[in-house]
PDB file of C-alpha atoms in Angstrom:
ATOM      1  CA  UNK A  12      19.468  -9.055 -23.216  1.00 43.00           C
ATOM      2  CA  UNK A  13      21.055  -8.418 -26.623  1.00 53.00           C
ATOM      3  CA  UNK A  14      19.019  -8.335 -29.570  1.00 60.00           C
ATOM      4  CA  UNK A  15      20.157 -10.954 -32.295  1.00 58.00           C
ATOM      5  CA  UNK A  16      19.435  -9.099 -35.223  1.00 55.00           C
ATOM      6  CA  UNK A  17      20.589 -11.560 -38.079  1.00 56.00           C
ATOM      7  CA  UNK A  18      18.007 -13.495 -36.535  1.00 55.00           C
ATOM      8  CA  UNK A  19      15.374 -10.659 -36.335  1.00 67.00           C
ATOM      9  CA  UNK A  20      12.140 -10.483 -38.738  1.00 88.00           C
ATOM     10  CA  UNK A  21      12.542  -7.126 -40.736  1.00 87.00           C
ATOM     11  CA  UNK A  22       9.241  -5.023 -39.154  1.00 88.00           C
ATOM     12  CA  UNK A  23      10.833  -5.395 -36.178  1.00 89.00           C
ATOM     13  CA  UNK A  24      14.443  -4.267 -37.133  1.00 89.00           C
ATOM     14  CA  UNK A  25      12.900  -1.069 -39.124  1.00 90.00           C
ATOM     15  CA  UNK A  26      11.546  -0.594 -35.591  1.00 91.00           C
ATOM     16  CA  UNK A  27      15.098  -0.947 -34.084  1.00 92.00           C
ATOM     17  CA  UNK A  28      16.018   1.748 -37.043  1.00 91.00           C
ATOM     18  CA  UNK A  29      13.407   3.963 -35.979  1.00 91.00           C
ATOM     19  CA  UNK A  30      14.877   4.052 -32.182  1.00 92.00           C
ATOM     20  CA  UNK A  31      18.277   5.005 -33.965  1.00 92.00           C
ATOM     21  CA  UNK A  32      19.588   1.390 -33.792  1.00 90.00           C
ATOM     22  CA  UNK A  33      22.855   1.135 -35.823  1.00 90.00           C
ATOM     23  CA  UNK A  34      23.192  -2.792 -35.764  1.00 92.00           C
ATOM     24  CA  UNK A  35      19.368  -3.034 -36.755  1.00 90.00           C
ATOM     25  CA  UNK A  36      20.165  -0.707 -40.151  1.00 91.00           C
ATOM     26  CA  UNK A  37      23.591  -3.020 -40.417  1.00 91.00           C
ATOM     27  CA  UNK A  38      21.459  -6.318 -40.084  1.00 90.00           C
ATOM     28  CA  UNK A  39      19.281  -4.777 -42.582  1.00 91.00           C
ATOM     29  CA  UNK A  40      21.666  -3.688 -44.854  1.00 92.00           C
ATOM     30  CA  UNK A  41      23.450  -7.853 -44.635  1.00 90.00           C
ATOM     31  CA  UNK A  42      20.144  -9.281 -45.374  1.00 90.00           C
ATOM     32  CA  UNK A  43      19.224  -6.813 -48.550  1.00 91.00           C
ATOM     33  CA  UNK A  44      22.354  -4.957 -49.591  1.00 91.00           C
ATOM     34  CA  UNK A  45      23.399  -7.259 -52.686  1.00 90.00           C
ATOM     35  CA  UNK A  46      20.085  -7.476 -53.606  1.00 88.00           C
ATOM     36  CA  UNK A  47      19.279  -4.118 -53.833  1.00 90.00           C
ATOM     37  CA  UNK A  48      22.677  -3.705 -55.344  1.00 89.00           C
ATOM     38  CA  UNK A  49      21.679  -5.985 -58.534  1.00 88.00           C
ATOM     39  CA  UNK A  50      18.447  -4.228 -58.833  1.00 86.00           C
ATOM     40  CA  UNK A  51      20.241  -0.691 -59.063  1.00 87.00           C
ATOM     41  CA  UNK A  52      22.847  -2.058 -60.650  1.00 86.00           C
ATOM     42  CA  UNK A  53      20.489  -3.905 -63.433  1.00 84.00           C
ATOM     43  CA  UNK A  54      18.160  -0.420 -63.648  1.00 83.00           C
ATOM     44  CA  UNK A  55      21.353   1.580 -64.237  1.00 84.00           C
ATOM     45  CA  UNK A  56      24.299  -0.277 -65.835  1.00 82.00           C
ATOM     46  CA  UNK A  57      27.089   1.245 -63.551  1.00 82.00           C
ATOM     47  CA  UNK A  58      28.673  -0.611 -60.809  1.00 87.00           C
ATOM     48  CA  UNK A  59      29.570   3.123 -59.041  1.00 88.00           C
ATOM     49  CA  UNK A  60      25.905   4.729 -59.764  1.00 88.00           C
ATOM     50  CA  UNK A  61      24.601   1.570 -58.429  1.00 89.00           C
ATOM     51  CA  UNK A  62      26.571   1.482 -55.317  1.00 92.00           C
ATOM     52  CA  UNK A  63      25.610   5.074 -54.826  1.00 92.00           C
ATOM     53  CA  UNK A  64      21.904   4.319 -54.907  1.00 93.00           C
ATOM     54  CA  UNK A  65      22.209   1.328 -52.491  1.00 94.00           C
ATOM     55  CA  UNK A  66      23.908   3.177 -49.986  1.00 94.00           C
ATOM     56  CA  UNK A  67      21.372   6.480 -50.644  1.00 94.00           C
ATOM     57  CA  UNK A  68      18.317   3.746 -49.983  1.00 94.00           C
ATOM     58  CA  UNK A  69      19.610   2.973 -46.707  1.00 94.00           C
ATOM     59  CA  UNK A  70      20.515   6.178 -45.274  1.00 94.00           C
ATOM     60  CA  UNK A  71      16.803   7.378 -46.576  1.00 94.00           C
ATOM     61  CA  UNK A  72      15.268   4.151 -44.322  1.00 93.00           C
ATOM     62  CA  UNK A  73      18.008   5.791 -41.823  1.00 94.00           C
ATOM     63  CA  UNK A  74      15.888   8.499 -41.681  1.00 93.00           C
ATOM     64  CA  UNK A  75      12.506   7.289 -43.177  1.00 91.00           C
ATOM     65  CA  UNK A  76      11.864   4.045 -41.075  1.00 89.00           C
ATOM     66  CA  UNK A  77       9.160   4.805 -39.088  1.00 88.00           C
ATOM     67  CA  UNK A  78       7.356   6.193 -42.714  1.00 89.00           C
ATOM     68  CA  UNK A  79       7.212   2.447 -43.575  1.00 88.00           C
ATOM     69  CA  UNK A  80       3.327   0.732 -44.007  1.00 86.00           C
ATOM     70  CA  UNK A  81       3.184  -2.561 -43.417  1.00 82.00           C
ATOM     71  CA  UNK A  82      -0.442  -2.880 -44.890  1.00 82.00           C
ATOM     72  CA  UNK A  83       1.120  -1.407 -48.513  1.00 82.00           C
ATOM     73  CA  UNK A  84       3.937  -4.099 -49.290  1.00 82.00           C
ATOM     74  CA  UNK A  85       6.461  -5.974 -47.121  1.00 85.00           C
ATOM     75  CA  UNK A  86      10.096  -4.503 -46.210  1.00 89.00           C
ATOM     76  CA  UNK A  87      12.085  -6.721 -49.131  1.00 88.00           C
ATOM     77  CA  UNK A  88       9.529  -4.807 -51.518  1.00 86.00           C
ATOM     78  CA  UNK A  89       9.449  -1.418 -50.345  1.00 90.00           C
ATOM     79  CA  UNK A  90      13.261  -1.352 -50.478  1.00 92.00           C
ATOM     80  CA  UNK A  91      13.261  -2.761 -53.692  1.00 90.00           C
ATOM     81  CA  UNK A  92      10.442  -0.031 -54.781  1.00 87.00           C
ATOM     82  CA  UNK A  93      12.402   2.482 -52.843  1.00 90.00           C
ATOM     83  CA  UNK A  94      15.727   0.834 -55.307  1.00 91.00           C
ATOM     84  CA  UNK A  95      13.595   1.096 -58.316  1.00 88.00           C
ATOM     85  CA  UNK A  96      12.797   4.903 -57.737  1.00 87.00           C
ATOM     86  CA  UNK A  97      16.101   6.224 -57.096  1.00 90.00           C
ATOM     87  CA  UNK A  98      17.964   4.475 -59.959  1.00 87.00           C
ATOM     88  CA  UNK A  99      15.196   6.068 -62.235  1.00 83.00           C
ATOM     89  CA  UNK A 100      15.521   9.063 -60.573  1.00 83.00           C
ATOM     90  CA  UNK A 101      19.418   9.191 -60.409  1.00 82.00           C
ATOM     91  CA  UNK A 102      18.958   8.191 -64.237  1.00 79.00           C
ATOM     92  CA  UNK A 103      16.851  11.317 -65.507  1.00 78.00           C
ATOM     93  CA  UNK A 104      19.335  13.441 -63.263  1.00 77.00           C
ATOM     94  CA  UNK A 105      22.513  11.938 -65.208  1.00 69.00           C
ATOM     95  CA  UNK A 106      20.402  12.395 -68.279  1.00 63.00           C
ATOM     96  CA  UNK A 107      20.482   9.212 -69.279  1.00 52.00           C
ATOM     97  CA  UNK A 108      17.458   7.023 -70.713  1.00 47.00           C
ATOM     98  CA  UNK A 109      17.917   3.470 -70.461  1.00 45.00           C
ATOM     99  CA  UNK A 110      16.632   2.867 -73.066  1.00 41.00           C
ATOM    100  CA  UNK A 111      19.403   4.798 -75.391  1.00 38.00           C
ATOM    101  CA  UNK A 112      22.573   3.307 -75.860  1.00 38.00           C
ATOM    102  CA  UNK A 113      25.535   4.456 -74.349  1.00 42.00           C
ATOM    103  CA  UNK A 114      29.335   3.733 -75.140  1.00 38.00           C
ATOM    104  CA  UNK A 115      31.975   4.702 -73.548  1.00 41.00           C
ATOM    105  CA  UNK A 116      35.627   5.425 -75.239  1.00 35.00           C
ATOM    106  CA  UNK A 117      37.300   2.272 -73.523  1.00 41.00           C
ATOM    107  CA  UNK A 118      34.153  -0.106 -75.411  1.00 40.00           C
ATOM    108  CA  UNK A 119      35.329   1.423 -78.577  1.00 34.00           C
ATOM    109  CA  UNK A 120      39.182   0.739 -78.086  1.00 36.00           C
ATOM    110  CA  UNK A 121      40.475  -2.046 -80.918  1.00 40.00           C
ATOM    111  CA  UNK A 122      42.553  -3.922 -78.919  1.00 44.00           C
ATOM    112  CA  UNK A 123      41.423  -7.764 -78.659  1.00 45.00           C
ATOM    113  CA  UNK A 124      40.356  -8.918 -75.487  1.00 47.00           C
ATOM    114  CA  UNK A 125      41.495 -11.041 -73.088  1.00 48.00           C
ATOM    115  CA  UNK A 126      38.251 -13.280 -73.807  1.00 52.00           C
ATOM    116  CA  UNK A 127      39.067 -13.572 -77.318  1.00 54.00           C
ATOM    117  CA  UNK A 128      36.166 -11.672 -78.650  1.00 54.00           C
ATOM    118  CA  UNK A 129      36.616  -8.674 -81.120  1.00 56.00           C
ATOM    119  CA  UNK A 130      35.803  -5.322 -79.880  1.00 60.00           C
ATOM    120  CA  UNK A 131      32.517  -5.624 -82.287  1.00 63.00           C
ATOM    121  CA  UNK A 132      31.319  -8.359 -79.886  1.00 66.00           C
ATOM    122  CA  UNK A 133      31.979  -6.228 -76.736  1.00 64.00           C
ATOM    123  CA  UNK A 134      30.486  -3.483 -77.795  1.00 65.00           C
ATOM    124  CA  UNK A 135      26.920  -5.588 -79.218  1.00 67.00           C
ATOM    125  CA  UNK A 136      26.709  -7.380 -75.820  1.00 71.00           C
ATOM    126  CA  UNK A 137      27.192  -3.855 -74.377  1.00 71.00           C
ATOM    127  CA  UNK A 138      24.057  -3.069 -76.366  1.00 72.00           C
ATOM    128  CA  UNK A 139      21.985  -5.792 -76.019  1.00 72.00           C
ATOM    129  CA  UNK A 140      22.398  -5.617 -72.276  1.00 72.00           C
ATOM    130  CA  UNK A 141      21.393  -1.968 -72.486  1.00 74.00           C
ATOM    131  CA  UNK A 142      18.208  -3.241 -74.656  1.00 76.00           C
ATOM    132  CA  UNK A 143      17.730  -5.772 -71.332  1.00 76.00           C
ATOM    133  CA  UNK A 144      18.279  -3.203 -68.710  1.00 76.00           C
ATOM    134  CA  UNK A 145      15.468  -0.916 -70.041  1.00 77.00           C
ATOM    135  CA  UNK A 146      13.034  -3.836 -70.543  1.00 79.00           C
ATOM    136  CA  UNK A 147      13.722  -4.860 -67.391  1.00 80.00           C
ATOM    137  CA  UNK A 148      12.898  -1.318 -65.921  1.00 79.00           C
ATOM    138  CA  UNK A 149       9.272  -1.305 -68.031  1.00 82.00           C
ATOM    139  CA  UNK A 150       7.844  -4.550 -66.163  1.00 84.00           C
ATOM    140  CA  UNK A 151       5.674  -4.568 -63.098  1.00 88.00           C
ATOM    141  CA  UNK A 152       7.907  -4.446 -60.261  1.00 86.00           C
ATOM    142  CA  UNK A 153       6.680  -8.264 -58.976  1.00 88.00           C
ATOM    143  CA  UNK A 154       8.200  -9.831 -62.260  1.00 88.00           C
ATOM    144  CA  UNK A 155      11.109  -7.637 -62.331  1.00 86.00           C
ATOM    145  CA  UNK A 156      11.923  -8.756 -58.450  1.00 85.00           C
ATOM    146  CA  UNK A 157      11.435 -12.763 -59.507  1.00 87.00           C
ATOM    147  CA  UNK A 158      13.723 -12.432 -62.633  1.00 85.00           C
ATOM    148  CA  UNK A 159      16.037 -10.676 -60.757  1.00 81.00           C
ATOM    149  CA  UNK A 160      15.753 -13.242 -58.469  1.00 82.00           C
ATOM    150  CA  UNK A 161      16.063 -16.395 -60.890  1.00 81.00           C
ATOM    151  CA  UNK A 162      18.249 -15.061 -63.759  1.00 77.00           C
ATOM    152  CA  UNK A 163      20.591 -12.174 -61.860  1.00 73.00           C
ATOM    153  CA  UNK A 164      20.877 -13.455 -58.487  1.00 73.00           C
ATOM    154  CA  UNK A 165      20.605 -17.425 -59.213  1.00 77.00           C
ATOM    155  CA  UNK A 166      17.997 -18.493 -57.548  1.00 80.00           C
ATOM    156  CA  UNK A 167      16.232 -21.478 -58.074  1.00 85.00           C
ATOM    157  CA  UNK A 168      11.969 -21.344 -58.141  1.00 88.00           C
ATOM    158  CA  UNK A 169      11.420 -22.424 -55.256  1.00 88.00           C
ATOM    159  CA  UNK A 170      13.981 -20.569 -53.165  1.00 85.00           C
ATOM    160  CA  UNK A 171      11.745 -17.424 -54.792  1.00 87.00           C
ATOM    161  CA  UNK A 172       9.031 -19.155 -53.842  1.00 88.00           C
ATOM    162  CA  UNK A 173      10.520 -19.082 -49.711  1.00 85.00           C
ATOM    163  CA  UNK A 174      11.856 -16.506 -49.837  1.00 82.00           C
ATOM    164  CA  UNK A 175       8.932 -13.906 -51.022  1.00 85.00           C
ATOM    165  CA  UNK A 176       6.606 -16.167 -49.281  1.00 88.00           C
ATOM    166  CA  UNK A 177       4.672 -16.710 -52.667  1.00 88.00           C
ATOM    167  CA  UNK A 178       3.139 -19.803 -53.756  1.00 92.00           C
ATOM    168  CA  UNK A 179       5.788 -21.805 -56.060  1.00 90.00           C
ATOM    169  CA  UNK A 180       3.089 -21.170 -58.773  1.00 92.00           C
ATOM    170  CA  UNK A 181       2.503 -17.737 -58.401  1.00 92.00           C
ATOM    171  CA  UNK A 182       6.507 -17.048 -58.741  1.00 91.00           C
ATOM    172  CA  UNK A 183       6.574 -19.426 -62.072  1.00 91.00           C
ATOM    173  CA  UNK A 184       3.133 -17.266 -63.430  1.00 92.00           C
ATOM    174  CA  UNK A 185       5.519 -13.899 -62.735  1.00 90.00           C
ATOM    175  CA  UNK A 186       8.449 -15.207 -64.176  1.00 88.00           C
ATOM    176  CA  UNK A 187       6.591 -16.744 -67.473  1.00 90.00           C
ATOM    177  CA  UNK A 188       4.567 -13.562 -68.081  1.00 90.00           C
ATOM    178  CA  UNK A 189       7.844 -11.466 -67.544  1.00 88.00           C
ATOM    179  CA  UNK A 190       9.651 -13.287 -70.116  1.00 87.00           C
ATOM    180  CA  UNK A 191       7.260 -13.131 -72.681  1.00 88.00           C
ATOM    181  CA  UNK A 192       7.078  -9.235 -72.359  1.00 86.00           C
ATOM    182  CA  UNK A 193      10.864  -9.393 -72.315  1.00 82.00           C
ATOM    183  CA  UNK A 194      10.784 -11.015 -75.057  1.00 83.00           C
ATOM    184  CA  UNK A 195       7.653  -8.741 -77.163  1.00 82.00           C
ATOM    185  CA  UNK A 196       9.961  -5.466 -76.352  1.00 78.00           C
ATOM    186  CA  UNK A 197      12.972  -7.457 -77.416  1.00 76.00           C
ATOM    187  CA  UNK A 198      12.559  -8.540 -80.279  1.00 75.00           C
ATOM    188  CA  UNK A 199      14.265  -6.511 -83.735  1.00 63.00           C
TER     189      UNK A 199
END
């Protein structure tokens, strides 16, 4: 009988992965891909470095599956962890600190935009969500995943709440205490 992965908790499809089952890393990948796309692309800034890590993270559970410890953290958060790590990493490689700014040629460019800003305005946003990027990066990983969650990805507090199996107030805790430290490193 055929396995119906979509439908498959995600222990048991890393198991699938470990017995070199393609549609288990697929499923996988469909449950957690755009997540751990927004997470490497929020570390990073850079839709094609981001896409690079995603796809790197699951060709390392490709060939790392059966390293997973399901006493240490659940799947969602070791690939998130796994995310995490490999953006940083991928950023010290490139060079690049997040928490330096850094502007390309075309963000300097002085023709208006089609939004109607000036190229002023482009280029502070630019910065500021630099400034956000690297604050992001300095929290502990459980409030970075919920404001991921709620301010990135559009989920509402309790669809956290299912969805990391947390208690409704435990995800509204995360969130609070991760804004405030946002908001200590933000501030001028």
């Amino acid at each position: 009988m055929p396995v119906d992965y979509p439908a498959t908790e995600d222990q048991v499809l890393l198991a699938h992965i470990v017995n070199r089952q393609t549609e288990a890393l697929s499923a996988l990948y469909d449950r957690y891909g755009r997540l751990l796309y927004s997470v490497a692309y929020h570390l990073v800034g850079n839709q094609q470095l981001a896409e690079e890590i995603t796809l790197d993270v699951f060709r390392r559970v490709w060939e790392k599956a059966g390293s997973y410890k399901a006493d240490r953290a659940s799947v969602r958060t070791w690939l998130t962890s796994m995310t995490r790590n490999r953006a940083i990493d991928m950023l010290r490689r490139e060079g690049v600190r997040p928490e330096h700014t850094s502007i390309s040629w075309a963000d300097l460019t002085f023709e208006p935009h089609a939004d109607g800003h000036s190229p002023e305005t482009a280029v502070s946003q630019k910065m500021q969500n630099q400034r956000i990027h690297a604050a992001l990066a300095e929290l502990p990983e459980e409030q970075q995943e919920v404001l991921l969650m709620a301010f990135f990805n559009g989920y509402s507090h309790s669809q956290i709440a299912d969805h990391l199996t947390l208690p409704l107030g435990t995800v509204k805790t995360r969130i609070r205490l991760g804004m405030h430290k946002l908001k200590l490193v933000l501030q001028p």
